[in-house]
Amino acid sequence: MIEDAPIEKERVKIVLGLGNPGRRYADTRHNVGHMVVDRLAFLKKEEFASGNGPFEYCRIEYDGNEIYLCKSTTYMNNTGKAAAAIKNYFDIAPESIMIISDDSNIPLGKIRFRVSGSDGGHNGLASVTRYLHTDAYPRLRLGVDSNPAGVPLEDYVLEDFDKDEFDVVDKMVAESMRFIENLALGKIENKSITITVL
């Protein structure tokens, strides 16, 4: 189910998946941004190369429309360093960089797209806003549910997904990949979109 409010937006040229580097964090809630770009690169048979800064990137294409997938190689709280380096390396405006992140304020199974907005308490988005000097950049936020009572948020997002959550996570990743394809093909023309995969 998709709910939207139609508003034209700037074309996205970069998709930056947020997460922490290293195998230790690969399957954690904080790393769903990395999961999306990793799986898409794998399916497109592309490999990430080191960028000029704390990020990796690869180029993919849909019917002649190119888009660059990027991964931050900093830890989450310093993601803004990667975003700023990407902006300078590709010489683009912040509104052409779409961030993919987890969001503990959104239920598992929901995805929200916005062209701008607050960081919502997310340290990675806060860092991006600080380094880009604006919050006017698009973001695709994948819901990971709120932290249970008695579990600090900073610990919760660094935990692996539970086994019974894997199916929903896979669906969110797949839906995010379809969203990126539609973005590259110019089919996303809305300011606000909510996608429910359940």
Coordinates of C-alpha atoms in Angstrom, one line a residue:
M1 CA 0.0 0.0 0.0
I2 CA 1.4 3.4 -1.0
E3 CA 0.2 6.7 0.3
D4 CA 1.6 9.8 -1.4
A5 CA 1.4 13.6 -1.9
P6 CA 2.4 14.6 -5.4
I7 CA 5.2 17.2 -5.6
E8 CA 8.0 17.4 -8.1
K9 CA 11.5 16.9 -6.8
E10 CA 15.1 17.1 -7.9
R11 CA 16.6 14.0 -9.7
V12 CA 18.6 11.8 -7.4
K13 CA 22.0 10.7 -8.8
I14 CA 23.6 9.2 -5.7
V15 CA 22.2 6.6 -3.3
L16 CA 24.1 6.5 0.0
G17 CA 23.4 3.5 2.3
L18 CA 24.2 4.2 5.9
G19 CA 25.7 1.6 8.3
N20 CA 28.8 0.7 10.3
P21 CA 31.8 -1.0 8.6
G22 CA 32.9 -4.5 9.3
R23 CA 31.4 -8.0 9.5
R24 CA 30.4 -7.4 13.2
Y25 CA 27.7 -5.0 12.2
A26 CA 26.6 -6.4 8.8
D27 CA 23.3 -7.9 10.0
T28 CA 22.3 -5.3 12.6
R29 CA 19.3 -3.0 12.4
H30 CA 21.6 0.1 11.9
N31 CA 22.9 -1.5 8.7
V32 CA 19.8 -1.8 6.5
G33 CA 21.2 1.0 4.4
H34 CA 24.3 -1.0 3.6
M35 CA 22.1 -4.1 3.0
V36 CA 20.1 -2.4 0.3
V37 CA 23.1 -1.1 -1.7
D38 CA 25.1 -4.3 -1.2
R39 CA 22.3 -6.5 -2.5
L40 CA 21.6 -4.2 -5.5
A41 CA 25.3 -4.1 -6.5
F42 CA 25.5 -7.9 -6.2
L43 CA 22.4 -8.3 -8.4
K44 CA 23.8 -5.8 -10.9
K45 CA 27.2 -7.7 -10.8
E46 CA 29.0 -4.6 -9.8
E47 CA 31.8 -4.3 -7.2
F48 CA 32.4 -1.3 -4.9
A49 CA 35.6 0.7 -5.4
S50 CA 37.2 3.1 -2.9
G51 CA 36.2 6.7 -3.4
N52 CA 38.2 9.9 -2.7
G53 CA 37.2 9.9 1.0
P54 CA 35.5 7.6 3.5
F55 CA 33.2 5.9 1.1
E56 CA 32.9 3.2 -1.6
Y57 CA 30.9 3.4 -4.8
C58 CA 29.8 1.6 -7.9
R59 CA 27.8 2.7 -11.0
I60 CA 24.6 0.9 -12.0
E61 CA 22.3 1.6 -14.9
Y62 CA 18.6 1.3 -15.8
D63 CA 17.8 1.7 -19.5
G64 CA 20.6 4.2 -19.9
N65 CA 19.9 6.0 -16.7
E66 CA 22.8 5.9 -14.4
I67 CA 22.9 6.1 -10.7
Y68 CA 25.8 5.6 -8.2
L69 CA 25.5 3.4 -5.2
C70 CA 27.6 4.5 -2.2
K71 CA 28.5 3.1 1.2
S72 CA 29.9 5.1 4.0
T73 CA 33.1 3.5 5.5
T74 CA 32.9 5.6 8.7
Y75 CA 31.0 4.6 11.7
M76 CA 27.4 5.8 11.8
N77 CA 28.0 8.9 14.0
N78 CA 30.5 10.3 11.4
T79 CA 28.5 9.5 8.2
G80 CA 28.4 13.2 7.3
K81 CA 32.1 13.0 6.4
A82 CA 31.2 10.4 3.8
A83 CA 28.3 12.5 2.5
A84 CA 30.4 15.6 2.2
A85 CA 33.2 13.7 0.4
I86 CA 30.6 12.2 -2.0
K87 CA 29.1 15.7 -2.7
N88 CA 32.6 17.1 -3.5
Y89 CA 33.7 14.0 -5.5
F90 CA 30.7 13.9 -7.8
D91 CA 30.2 17.7 -7.7
I92 CA 26.5 17.5 -7.0
A93 CA 24.0 19.3 -4.8
P94 CA 22.8 17.7 -1.5
E95 CA 19.3 17.2 -3.0
S96 CA 20.8 14.8 -5.5
I97 CA 22.0 12.5 -2.7
M98 CA 19.4 10.1 -1.3
I99 CA 20.3 8.6 2.1
I100 CA 19.0 5.1 3.0
S101 CA 18.9 4.5 6.8
D102 CA 17.2 2.6 9.5
D103 CA 14.5 4.3 11.6
S104 CA 13.4 3.1 15.0
N105 CA 10.4 5.5 14.9
I106 CA 8.9 3.5 12.1
P107 CA 7.4 0.0 12.5
L108 CA 9.2 -2.9 10.9
G109 CA 7.7 -3.4 7.4
K110 CA 7.2 0.3 6.6
I111 CA 9.4 2.5 4.4
R112 CA 9.1 6.2 4.2
F113 CA 10.5 8.6 1.6
R114 CA 10.9 12.3 2.1
V115 CA 12.8 14.9 0.1
S116 CA 13.9 16.8 3.3
G117 CA 13.2 16.9 7.0
S118 CA 14.6 16.5 10.5
D119 CA 17.0 13.8 11.5
G120 CA 14.4 12.3 13.8
G121 CA 17.0 11.5 16.5
H122 CA 19.1 9.4 14.1
N123 CA 22.8 10.1 14.6
G124 CA 23.7 9.2 11.0
L125 CA 21.2 11.7 9.6
A126 CA 22.2 14.3 12.1
S127 CA 25.8 13.9 11.0
V128 CA 24.8 14.2 7.3
T129 CA 22.9 17.4 8.0
R130 CA 25.8 18.9 9.9
Y131 CA 28.3 18.2 7.2
L132 CA 26.1 19.1 4.2
H133 CA 24.9 22.2 6.1
T134 CA 21.3 21.5 5.1
D135 CA 18.5 19.0 5.8
A136 CA 17.2 19.4 2.2
Y137 CA 18.4 16.0 1.0
P138 CA 16.1 13.1 0.3
R139 CA 16.0 10.1 2.6
L140 CA 14.5 6.6 2.4
R141 CA 14.0 5.3 5.9
L142 CA 13.4 1.6 6.7
G143 CA 11.4 0.9 9.8
V144 CA 13.1 -1.4 12.4
D145 CA 10.6 -0.9 15.3
S146 CA 11.3 0.9 18.5
N147 CA 13.6 -0.4 21.2
P148 CA 11.9 -2.6 23.9
A149 CA 11.5 -1.2 27.4
G150 CA 14.7 -1.4 29.3
V151 CA 16.9 -1.7 26.2
P152 CA 18.9 1.5 25.3
L153 CA 18.3 2.6 21.7
E154 CA 22.1 2.7 21.0
D155 CA 22.3 -1.0 22.0
Y156 CA 19.1 -2.0 20.2
V157 CA 20.2 -0.7 16.8
L158 CA 23.5 -2.5 17.1
E159 CA 21.7 -5.9 17.6
D160 CA 21.2 -8.3 14.7
F161 CA 17.6 -8.7 13.5
D162 CA 15.7 -11.5 15.1
K163 CA 15.3 -14.7 13.0
D164 CA 11.5 -14.1 12.8
E165 CA 12.2 -10.6 11.3
F166 CA 14.4 -11.7 8.4
D167 CA 11.5 -12.3 6.0
V168 CA 10.2 -8.7 6.5
V169 CA 13.7 -7.3 6.3
D170 CA 14.2 -9.1 3.0
K171 CA 10.9 -7.6 1.7
M172 CA 11.9 -4.1 2.7
V173 CA 15.3 -4.4 1.0
A174 CA 13.6 -5.7 -2.2
E175 CA 11.1 -2.9 -2.1
S176 CA 13.9 -0.4 -1.6
M177 CA 15.7 -1.8 -4.6
R178 CA 12.5 -1.3 -6.7
F179 CA 12.2 2.2 -5.4
I180 CA 15.8 3.0 -6.6
E181 CA 15.0 1.6 -10.0
N182 CA 11.9 3.8 -10.3
L183 CA 14.0 6.7 -9.1
A184 CA 16.6 6.2 -11.8
L185 CA 13.9 5.8 -14.4
G186 CA 12.2 9.1 -13.3
K187 CA 9.0 7.5 -12.1
I188 CA 9.2 8.9 -8.6
E189 CA 7.6 12.3 -8.6
N190 CA 6.3 12.6 -5.0
K191 CA 7.4 14.5 -2.1
S192 CA 6.1 12.1 0.5
I193 CA 5.7 8.3 0.1
T194 CA 5.0 5.6 2.5
I195 CA 5.3 2.0 1.5
T196 CA 4.0 -1.0 3.5
V197 CA 5.5 -4.4 2.7
L198 CA 3.4 -6.4 5.1

